[in-house]
Short mmCIF file of the N, C-alpha and C atoms (twelve columns), coordinates in Angstrom:
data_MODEL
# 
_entry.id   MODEL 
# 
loop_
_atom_site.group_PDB 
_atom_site.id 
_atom_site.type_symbol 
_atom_site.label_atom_id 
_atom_site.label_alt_id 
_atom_site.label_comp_id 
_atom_site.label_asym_id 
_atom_site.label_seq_id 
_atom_site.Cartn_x 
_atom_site.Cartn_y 
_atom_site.Cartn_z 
_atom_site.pdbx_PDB_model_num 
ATOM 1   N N  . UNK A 1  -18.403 -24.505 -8.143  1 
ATOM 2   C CA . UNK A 1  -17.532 -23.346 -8.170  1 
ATOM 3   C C  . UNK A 1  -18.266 -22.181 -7.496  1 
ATOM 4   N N  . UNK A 2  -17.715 -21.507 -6.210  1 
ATOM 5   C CA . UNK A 2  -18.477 -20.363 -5.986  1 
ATOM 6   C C  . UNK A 2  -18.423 -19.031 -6.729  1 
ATOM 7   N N  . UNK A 3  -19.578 -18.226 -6.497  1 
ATOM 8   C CA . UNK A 3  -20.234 -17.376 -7.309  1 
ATOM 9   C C  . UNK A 3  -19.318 -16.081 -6.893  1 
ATOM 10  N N  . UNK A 4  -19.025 -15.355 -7.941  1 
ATOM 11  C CA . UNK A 4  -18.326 -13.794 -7.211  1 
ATOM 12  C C  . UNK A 4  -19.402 -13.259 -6.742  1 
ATOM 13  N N  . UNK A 5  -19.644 -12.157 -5.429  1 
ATOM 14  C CA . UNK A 5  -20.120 -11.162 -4.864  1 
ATOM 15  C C  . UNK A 5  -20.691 -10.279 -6.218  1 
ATOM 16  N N  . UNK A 6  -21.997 -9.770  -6.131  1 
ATOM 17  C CA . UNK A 6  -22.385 -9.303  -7.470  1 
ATOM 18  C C  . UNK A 6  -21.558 -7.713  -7.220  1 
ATOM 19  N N  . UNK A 7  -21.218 -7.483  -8.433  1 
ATOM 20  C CA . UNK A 7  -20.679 -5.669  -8.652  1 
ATOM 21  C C  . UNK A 7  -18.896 -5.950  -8.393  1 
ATOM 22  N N  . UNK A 8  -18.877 -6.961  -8.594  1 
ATOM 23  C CA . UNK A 8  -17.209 -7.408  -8.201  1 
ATOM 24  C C  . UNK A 8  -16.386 -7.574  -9.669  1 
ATOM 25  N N  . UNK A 9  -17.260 -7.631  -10.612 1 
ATOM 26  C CA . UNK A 9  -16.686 -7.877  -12.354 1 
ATOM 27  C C  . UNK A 9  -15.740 -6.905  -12.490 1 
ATOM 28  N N  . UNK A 10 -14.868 -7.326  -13.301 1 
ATOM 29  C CA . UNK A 10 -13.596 -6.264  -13.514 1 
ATOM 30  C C  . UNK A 10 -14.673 -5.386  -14.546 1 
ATOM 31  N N  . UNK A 11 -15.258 -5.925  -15.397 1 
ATOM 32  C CA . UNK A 11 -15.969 -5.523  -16.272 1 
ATOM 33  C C  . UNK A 11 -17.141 -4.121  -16.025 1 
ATOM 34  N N  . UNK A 12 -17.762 -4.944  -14.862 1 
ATOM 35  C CA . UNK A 12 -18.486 -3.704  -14.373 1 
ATOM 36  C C  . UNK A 12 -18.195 -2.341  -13.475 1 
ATOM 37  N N  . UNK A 13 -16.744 -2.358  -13.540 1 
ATOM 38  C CA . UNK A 13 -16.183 -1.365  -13.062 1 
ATOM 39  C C  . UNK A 13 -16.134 0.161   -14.183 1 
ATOM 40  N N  . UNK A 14 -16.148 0.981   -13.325 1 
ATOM 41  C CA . UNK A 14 -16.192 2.707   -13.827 1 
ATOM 42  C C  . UNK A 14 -14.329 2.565   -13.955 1 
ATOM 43  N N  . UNK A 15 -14.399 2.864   -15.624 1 
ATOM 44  C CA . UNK A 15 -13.357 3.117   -16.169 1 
ATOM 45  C C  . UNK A 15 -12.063 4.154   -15.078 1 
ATOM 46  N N  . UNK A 16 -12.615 5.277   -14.258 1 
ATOM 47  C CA . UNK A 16 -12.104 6.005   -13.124 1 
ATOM 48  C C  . UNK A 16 -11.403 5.321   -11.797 1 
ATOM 49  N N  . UNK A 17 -12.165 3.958   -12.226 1 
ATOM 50  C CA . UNK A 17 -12.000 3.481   -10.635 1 
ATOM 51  C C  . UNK A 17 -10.968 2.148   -11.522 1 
ATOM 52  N N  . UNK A 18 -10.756 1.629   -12.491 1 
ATOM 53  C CA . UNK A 18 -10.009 0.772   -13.011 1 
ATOM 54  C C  . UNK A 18 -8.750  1.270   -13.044 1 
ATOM 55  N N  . UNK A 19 -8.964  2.877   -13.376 1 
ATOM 56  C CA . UNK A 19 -7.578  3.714   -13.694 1 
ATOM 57  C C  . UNK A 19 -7.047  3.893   -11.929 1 
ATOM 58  N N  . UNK A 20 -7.995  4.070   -10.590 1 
ATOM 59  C CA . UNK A 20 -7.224  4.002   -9.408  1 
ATOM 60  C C  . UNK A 20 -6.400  3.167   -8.869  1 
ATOM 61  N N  . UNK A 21 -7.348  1.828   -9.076  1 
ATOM 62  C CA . UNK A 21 -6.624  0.618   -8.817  1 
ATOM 63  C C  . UNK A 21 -5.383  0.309   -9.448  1 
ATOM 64  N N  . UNK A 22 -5.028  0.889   -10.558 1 
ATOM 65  C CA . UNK A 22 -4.092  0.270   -11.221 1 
ATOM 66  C C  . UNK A 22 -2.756  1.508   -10.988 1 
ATOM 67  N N  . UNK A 23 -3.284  2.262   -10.624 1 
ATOM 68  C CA . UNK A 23 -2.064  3.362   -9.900  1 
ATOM 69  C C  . UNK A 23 -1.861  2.428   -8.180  1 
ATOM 70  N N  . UNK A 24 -3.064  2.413   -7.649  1 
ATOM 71  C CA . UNK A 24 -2.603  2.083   -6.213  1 
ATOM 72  C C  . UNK A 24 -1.393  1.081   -6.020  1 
ATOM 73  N N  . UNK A 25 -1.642  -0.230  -7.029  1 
ATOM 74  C CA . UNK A 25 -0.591  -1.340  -7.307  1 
ATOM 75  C C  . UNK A 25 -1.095  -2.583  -6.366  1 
ATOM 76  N N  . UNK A 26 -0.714  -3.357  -6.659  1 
ATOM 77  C CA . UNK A 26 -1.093  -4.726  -5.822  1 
ATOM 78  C C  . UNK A 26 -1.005  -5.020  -4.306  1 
ATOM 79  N N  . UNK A 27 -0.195  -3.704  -3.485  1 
ATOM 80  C CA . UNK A 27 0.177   -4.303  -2.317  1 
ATOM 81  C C  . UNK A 27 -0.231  -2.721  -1.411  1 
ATOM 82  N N  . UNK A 28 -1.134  -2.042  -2.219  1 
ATOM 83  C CA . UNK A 28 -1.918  -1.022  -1.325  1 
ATOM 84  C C  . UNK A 28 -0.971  0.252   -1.664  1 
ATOM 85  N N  . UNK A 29 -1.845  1.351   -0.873  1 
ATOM 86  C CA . UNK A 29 -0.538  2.390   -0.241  1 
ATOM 87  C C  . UNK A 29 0.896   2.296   0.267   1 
ATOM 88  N N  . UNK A 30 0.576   1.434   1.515   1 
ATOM 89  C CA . UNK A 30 1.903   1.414   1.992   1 
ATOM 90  C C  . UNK A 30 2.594   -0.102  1.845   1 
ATOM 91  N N  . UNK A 31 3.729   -0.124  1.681   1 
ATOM 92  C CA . UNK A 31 4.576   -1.719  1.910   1 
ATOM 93  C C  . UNK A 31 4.922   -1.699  2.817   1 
ATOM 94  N N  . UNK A 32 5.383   -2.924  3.771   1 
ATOM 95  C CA . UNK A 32 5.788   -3.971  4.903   1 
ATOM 96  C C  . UNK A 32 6.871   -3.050  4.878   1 
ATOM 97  N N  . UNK A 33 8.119   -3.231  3.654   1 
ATOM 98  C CA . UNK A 33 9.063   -2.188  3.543   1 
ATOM 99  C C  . UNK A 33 9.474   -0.878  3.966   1 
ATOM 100 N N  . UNK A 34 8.792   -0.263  3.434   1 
ATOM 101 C CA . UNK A 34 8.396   1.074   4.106   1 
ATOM 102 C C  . UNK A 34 8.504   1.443   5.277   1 
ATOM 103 N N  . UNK A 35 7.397   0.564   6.118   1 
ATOM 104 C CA . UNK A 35 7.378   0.379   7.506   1 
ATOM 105 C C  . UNK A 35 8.467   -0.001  8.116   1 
ATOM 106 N N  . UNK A 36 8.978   -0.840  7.680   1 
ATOM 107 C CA . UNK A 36 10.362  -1.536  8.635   1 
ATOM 108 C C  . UNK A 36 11.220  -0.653  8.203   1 
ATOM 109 N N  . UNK A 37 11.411  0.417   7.048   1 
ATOM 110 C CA . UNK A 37 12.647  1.299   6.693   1 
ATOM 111 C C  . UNK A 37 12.489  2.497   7.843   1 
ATOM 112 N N  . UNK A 38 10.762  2.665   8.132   1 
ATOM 113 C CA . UNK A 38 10.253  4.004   8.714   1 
ATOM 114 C C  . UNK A 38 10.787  3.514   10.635  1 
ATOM 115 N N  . UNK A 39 10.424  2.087   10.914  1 
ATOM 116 C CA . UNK A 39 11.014  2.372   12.127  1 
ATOM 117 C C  . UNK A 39 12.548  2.268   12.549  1 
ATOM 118 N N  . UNK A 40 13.523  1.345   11.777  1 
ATOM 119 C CA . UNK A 40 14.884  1.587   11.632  1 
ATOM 120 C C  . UNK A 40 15.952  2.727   11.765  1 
ATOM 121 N N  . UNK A 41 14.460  3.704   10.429  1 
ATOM 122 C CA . UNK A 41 14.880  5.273   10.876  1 
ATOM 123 C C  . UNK A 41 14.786  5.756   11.733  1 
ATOM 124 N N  . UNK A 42 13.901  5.949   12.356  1 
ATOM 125 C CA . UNK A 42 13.420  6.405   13.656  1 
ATOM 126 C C  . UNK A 42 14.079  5.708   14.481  1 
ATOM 127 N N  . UNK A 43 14.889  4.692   14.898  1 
ATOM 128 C CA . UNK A 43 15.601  3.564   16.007  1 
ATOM 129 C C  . UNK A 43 17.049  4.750   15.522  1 
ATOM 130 N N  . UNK A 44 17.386  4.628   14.705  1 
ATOM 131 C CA . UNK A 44 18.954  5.213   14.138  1 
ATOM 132 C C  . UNK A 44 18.747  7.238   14.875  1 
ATOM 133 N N  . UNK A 45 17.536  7.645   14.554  1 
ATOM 134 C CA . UNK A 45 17.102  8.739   14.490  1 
ATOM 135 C C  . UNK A 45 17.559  9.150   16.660  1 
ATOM 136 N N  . UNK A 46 16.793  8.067   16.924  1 
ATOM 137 C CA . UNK A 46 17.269  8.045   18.992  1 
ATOM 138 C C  . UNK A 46 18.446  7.908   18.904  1 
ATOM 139 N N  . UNK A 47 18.797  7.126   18.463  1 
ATOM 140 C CA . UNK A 47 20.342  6.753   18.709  1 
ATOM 141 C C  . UNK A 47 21.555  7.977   18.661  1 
ATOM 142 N N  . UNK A 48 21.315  8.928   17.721  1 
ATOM 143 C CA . UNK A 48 21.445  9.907   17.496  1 
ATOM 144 C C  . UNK A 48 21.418  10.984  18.234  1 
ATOM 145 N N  . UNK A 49 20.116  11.023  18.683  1 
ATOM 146 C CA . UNK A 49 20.023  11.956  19.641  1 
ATOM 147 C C  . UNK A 49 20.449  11.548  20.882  1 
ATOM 148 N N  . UNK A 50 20.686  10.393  21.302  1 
ATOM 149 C CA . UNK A 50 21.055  10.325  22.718  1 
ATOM 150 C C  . UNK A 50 22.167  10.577  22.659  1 
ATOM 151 N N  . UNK A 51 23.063  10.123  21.656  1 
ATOM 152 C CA . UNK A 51 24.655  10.417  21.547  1 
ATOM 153 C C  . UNK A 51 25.083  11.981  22.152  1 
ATOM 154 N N  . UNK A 52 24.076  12.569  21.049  1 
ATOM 155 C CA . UNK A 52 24.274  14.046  21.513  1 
ATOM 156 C C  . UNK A 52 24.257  14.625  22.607  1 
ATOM 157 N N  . UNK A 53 23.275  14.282  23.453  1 
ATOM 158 C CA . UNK A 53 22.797  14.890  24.592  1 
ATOM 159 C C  . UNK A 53 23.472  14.280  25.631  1 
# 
């Protein structure tokens, strides 16, 4: 069975940094989601403006 990286224990973590991780959430800052909502918008956002002009 391989060995964890030493300082990797949930255990040996600073109570501060247990409380970050567990705000950040499992899938980081940003989601896949996000991104594909952020360029859609921005595609709808041209579309828009070209109409106008």
């Amino acid at each position: 069975m391989p060995v964890d990286p030493q300082g990797t224990d949930p255990e040996d973590r600073s109570p501060r940094e247990r409380g970050l991780q567990r705000r950040s959430g499992e899938g980081g800052a940003m989601s896949p989601w996000l991104l594909i909502f952020g360029v859609i918008l921005l595609g709808v956002a041209v579309y828009v403006v070209s109409a106008v002009l």
